[in-house]
mmCIF file of C-alpha atoms in Angstrom:
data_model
loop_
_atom_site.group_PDB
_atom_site.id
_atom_site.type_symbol
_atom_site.label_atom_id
_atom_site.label_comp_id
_atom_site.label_asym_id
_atom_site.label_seq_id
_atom_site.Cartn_x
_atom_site.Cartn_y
_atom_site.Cartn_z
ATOM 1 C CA UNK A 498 -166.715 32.736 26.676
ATOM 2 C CA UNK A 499 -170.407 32.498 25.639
ATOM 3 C CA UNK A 500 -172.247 29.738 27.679
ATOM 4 C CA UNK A 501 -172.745 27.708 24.367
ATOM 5 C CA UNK A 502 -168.977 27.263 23.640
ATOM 6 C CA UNK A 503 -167.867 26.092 27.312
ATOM 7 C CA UNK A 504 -170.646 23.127 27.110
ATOM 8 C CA UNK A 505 -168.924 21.987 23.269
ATOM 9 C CA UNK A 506 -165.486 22.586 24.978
ATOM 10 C CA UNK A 507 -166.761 20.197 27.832
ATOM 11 C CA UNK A 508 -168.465 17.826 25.913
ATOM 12 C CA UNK A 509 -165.070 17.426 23.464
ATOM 13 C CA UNK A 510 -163.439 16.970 26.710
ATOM 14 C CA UNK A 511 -165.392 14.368 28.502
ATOM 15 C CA UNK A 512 -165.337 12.485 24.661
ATOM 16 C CA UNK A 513 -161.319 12.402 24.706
ATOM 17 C CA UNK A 514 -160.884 11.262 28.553
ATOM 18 C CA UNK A 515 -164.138 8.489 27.804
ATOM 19 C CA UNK A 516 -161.950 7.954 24.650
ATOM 20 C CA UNK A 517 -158.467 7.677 26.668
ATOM 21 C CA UNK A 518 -160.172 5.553 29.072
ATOM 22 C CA UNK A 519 -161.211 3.000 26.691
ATOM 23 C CA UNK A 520 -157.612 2.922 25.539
ATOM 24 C CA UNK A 521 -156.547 2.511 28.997
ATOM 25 C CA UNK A 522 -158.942 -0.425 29.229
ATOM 26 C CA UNK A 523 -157.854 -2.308 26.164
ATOM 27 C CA UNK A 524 -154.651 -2.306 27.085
ATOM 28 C CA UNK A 525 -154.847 -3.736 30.362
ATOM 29 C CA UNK A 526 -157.279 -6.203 29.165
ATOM 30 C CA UNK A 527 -154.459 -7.638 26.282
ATOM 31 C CA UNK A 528 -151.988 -7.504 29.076
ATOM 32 C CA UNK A 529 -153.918 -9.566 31.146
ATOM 33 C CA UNK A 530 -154.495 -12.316 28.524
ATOM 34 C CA UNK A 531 -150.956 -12.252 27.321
ATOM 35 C CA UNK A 532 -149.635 -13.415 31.048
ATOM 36 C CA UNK A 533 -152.717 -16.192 31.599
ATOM 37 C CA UNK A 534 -151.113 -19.327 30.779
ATOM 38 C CA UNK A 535 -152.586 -21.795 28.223
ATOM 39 C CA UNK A 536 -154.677 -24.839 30.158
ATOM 40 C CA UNK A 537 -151.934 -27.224 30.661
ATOM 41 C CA UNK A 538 -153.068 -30.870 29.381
ATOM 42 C CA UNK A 539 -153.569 -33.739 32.138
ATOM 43 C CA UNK A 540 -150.604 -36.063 32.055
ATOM 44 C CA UNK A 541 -151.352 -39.984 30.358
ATOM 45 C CA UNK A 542 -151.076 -42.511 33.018
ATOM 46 C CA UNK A 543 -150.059 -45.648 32.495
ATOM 47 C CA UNK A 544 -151.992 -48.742 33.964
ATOM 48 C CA UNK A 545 -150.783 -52.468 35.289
ATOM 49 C CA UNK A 546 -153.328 -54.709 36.560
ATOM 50 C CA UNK A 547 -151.577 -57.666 38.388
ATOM 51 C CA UNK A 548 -153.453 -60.502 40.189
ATOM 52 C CA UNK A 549 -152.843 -64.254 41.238
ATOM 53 C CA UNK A 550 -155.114 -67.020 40.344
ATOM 54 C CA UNK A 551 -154.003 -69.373 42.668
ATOM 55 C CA UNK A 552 -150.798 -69.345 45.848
ATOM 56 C CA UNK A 553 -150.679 -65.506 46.114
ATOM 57 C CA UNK A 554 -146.928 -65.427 47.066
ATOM 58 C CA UNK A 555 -146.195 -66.137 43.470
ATOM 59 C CA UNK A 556 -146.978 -62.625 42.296
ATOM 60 C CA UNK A 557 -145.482 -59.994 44.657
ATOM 61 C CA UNK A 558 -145.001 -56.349 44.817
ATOM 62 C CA UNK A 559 -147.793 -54.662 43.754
ATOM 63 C CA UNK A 560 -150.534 -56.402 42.938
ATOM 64 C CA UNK A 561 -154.516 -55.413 42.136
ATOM 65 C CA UNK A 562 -154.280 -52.366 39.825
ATOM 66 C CA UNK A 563 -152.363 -49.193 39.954
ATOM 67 C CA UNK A 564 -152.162 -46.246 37.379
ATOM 68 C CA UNK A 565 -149.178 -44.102 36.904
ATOM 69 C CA UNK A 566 -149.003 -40.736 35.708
ATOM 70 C CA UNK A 567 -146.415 -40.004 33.129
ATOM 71 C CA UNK A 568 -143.242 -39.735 33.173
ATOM 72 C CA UNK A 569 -143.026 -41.865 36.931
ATOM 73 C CA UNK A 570 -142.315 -45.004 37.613
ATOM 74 C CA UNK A 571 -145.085 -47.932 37.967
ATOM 75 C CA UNK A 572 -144.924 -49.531 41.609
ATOM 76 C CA UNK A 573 -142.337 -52.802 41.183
ATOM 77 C CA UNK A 574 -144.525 -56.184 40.529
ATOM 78 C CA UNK A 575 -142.522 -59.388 41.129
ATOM 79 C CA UNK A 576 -142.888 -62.472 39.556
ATOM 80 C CA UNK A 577 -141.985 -65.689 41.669
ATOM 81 C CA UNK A 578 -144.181 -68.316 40.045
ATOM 82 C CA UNK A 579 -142.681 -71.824 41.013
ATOM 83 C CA UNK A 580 -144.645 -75.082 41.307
ATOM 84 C CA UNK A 581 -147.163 -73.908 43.706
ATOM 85 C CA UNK A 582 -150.694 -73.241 42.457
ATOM 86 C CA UNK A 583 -151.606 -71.095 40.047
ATOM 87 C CA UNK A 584 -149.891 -68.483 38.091
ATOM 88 C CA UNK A 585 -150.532 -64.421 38.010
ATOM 89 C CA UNK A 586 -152.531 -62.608 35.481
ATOM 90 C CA UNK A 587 -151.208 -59.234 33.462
ATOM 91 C CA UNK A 588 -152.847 -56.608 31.851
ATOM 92 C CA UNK A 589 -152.186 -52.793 30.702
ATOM 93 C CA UNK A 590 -153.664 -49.692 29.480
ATOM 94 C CA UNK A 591 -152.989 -46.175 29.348
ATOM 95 C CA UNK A 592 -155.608 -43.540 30.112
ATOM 96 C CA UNK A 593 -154.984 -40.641 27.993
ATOM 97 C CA UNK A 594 -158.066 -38.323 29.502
ATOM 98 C CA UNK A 595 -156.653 -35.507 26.885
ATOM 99 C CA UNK A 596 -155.662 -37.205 23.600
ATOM 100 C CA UNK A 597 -152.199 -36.590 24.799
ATOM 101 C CA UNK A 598 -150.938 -39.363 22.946
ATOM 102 C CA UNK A 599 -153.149 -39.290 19.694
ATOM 103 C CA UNK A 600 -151.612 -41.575 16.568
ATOM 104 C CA UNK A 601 -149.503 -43.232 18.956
ATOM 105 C CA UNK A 602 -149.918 -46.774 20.300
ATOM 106 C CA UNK A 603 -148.373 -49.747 22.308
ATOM 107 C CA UNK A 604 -149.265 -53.458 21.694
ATOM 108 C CA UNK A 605 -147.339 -56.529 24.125
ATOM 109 C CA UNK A 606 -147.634 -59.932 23.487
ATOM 110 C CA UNK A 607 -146.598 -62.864 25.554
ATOM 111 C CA UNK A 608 -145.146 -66.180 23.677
ATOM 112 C CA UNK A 609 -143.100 -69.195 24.605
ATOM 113 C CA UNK A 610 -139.429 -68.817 24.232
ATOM 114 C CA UNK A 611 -138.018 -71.077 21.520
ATOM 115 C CA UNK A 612 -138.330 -74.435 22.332
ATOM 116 C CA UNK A 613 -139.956 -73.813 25.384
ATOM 117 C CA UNK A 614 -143.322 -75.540 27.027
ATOM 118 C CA UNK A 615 -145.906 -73.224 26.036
ATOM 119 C CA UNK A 616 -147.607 -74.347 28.779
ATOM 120 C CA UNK A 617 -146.073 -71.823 31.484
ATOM 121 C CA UNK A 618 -147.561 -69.363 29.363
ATOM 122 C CA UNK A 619 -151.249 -69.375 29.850
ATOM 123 C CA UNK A 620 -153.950 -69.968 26.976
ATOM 124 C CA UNK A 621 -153.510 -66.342 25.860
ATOM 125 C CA UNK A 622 -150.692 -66.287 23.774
ATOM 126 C CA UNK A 623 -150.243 -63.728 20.989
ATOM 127 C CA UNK A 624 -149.931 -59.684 20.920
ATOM 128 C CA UNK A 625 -152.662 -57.493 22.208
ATOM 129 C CA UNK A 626 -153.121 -53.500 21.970
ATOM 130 C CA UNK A 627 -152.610 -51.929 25.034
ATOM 131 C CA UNK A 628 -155.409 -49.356 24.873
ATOM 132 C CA UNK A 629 -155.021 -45.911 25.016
ATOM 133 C CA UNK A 630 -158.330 -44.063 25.740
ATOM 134 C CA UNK A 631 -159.813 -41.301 28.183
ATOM 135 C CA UNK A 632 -160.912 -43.913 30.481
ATOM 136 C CA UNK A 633 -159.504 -46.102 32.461
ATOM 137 C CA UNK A 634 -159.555 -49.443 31.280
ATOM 138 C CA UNK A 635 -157.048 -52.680 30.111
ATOM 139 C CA UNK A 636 -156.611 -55.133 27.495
ATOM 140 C CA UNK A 637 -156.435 -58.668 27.258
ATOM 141 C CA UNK A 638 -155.096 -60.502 30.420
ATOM 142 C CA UNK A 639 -152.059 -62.632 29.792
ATOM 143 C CA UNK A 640 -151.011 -65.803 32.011
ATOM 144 C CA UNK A 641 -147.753 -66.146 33.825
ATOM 145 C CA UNK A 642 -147.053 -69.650 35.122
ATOM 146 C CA UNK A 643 -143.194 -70.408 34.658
ATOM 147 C CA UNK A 644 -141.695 -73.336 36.995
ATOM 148 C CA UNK A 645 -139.238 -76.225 36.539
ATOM 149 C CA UNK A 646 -140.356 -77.195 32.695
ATOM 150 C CA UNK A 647 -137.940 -75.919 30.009
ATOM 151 C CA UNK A 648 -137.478 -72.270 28.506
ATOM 152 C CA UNK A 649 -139.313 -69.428 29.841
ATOM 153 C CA UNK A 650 -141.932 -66.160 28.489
ATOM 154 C CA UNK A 651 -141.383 -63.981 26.651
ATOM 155 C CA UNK A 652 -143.043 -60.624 27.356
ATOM 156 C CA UNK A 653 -142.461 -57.844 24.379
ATOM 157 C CA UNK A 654 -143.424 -54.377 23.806
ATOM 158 C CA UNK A 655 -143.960 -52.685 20.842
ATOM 159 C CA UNK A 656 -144.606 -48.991 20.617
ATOM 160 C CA UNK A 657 -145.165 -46.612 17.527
ATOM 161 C CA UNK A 658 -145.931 -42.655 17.122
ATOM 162 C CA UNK A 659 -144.962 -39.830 20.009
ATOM 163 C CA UNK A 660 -144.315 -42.549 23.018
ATOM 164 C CA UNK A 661 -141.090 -44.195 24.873
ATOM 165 C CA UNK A 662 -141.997 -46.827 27.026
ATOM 166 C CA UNK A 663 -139.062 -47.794 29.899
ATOM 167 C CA UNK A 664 -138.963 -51.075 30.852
ATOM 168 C CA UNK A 665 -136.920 -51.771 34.230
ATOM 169 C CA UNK A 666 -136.739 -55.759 34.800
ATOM 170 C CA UNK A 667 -134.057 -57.351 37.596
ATOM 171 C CA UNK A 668 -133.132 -59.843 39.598
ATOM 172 C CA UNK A 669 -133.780 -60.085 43.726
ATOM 173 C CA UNK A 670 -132.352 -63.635 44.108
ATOM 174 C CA UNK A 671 -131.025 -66.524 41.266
ATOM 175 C CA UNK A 672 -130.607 -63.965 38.290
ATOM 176 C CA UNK A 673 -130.784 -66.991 35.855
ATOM 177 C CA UNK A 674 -134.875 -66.398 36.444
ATOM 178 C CA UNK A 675 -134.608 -63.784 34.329
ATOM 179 C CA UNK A 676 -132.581 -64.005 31.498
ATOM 180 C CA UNK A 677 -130.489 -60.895 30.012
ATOM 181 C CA UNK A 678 -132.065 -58.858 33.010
ATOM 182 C CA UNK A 679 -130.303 -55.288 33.954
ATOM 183 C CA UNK A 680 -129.279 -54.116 37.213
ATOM 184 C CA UNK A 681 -131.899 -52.300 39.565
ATOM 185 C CA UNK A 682 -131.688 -49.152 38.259
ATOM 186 C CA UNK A 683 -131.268 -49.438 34.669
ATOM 187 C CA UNK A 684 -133.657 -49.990 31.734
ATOM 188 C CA UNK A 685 -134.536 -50.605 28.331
ATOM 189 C CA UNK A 686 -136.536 -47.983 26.409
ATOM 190 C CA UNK A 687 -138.800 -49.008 23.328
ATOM 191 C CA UNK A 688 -139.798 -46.716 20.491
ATOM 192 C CA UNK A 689 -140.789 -47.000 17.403
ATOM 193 C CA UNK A 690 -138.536 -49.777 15.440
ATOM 194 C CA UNK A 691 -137.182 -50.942 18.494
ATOM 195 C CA UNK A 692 -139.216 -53.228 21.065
ATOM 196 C CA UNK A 693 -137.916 -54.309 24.151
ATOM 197 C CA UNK A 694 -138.255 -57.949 25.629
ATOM 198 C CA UNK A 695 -138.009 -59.356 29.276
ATOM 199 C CA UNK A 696 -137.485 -63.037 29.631
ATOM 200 C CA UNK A 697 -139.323 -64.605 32.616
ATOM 201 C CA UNK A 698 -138.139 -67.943 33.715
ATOM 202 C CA UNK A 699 -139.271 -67.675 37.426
ATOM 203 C CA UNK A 700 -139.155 -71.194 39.091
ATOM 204 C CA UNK A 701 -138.168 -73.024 41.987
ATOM 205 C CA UNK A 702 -134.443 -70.882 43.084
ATOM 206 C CA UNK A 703 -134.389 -68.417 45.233
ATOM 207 C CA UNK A 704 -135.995 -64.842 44.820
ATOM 208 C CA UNK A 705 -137.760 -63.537 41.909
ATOM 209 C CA UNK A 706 -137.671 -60.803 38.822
ATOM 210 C CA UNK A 707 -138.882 -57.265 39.326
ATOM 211 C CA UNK A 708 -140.182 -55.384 36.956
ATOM 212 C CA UNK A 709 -141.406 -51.843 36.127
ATOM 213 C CA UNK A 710 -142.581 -49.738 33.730
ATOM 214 C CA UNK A 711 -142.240 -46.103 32.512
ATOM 215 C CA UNK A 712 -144.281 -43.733 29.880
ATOM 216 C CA UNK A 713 -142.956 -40.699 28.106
ATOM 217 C CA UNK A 714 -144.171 -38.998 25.184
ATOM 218 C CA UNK A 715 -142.934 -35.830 23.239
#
């Protein structure tokens, strides 16, 4: 074989194996992307921010702020407002740091129940968004100050688009505090076309009402 012929014959080889090789690549780089898994979006958490304005031992449990990511259970507050000073101050908010929960949103609004004095109910009366935002922060504070004057607050949540909120709210002591509670353990869920209520009436008997709060989305 003349000297000219070997050198195409190796230079057609070393094309094919450079050729096969680059095959060889390709496919090991698609198999490597097919098994890397997708970034996995950071949970919502959901915010309470609980404080007393007056006797602390009125508003129990966790108190300051906490946030929750989803789908746990907040820490327990407890309300045990009586005829001591003050009352406790409520908030919420969800931080949603990856517009999890886009088109979606939760409002709660605090109100005397019917024929009740309005005046256990602080000066902030009326429904408020909770916000939902990639930072952490809370709406509106409402005022808790039930005692020994008639009817009780009503707390209400009302939820629309890819949310459930669970609402867990019980007795520890006199269970007439808090009217049409549930046993530890159980809960309400709101969604959209259904809110879900919790009826403080915290006063003077013994113990007080529990309550936590859940966030799930789909």
């Amino acid at each position: 074989m003349s000297g000219l012929r070997m050198a195409g014959r190796l230079r057609s080889l070393a094309g094919a194996l450079a050729a096969g090789a680059f095959m060889v690549a390709g496919l090991s780089g698609t198999a490597a992307y097919a098994t890397e898994e997708a970034p996995r979006a950071a949970a919502p958490q959901l915010g309470i921010q609980f404080n007393a304005d007056g006797d602390p031992g009125q508003c129990g449990g966790r108190t300051g702020e906490q946030w929750t990511a989803s789908p746990n259970w907040t820490q327990a507050i407890r309300f045990d407002t009586d005829s001591r000073a003050g009352g406790c101050q409520l908030a919420f908010g969800v931080y949603d740091p990856d517009r999890t929960l886009a088109g979606a949103s939760v409002s709660y609004s605090l109100r005397p129940s019917s024929g009740g004095d309005a005046g256990q109910c602080g000066n902030y009366q009326g429904t408020y968004a909770m916000p939902i935002l990639p930072i952490q922060v809370f709406g509106q504070a409402v005022r808790l100050d039930t005692d020994g004057r008639p009817g009780w607050c009503d707390l209400t949540f009302t939820v629309t688009g890819n949310i459930v909120l669970d609402v867990q709210f019980y007795p520890d002591g006199d269970a007439g505090q808090c009217p049409d509670a549930l046993p530890a353990g159980q809960y309400r869920s709101g969604f959209v076309g259904t809110p879900v209520t919790v009826k403080i009436d915290a006063d003077g008997r013994a113990g007080g009402c529990q309550f936590q709060l859940r966030l799930r989305h789909f």
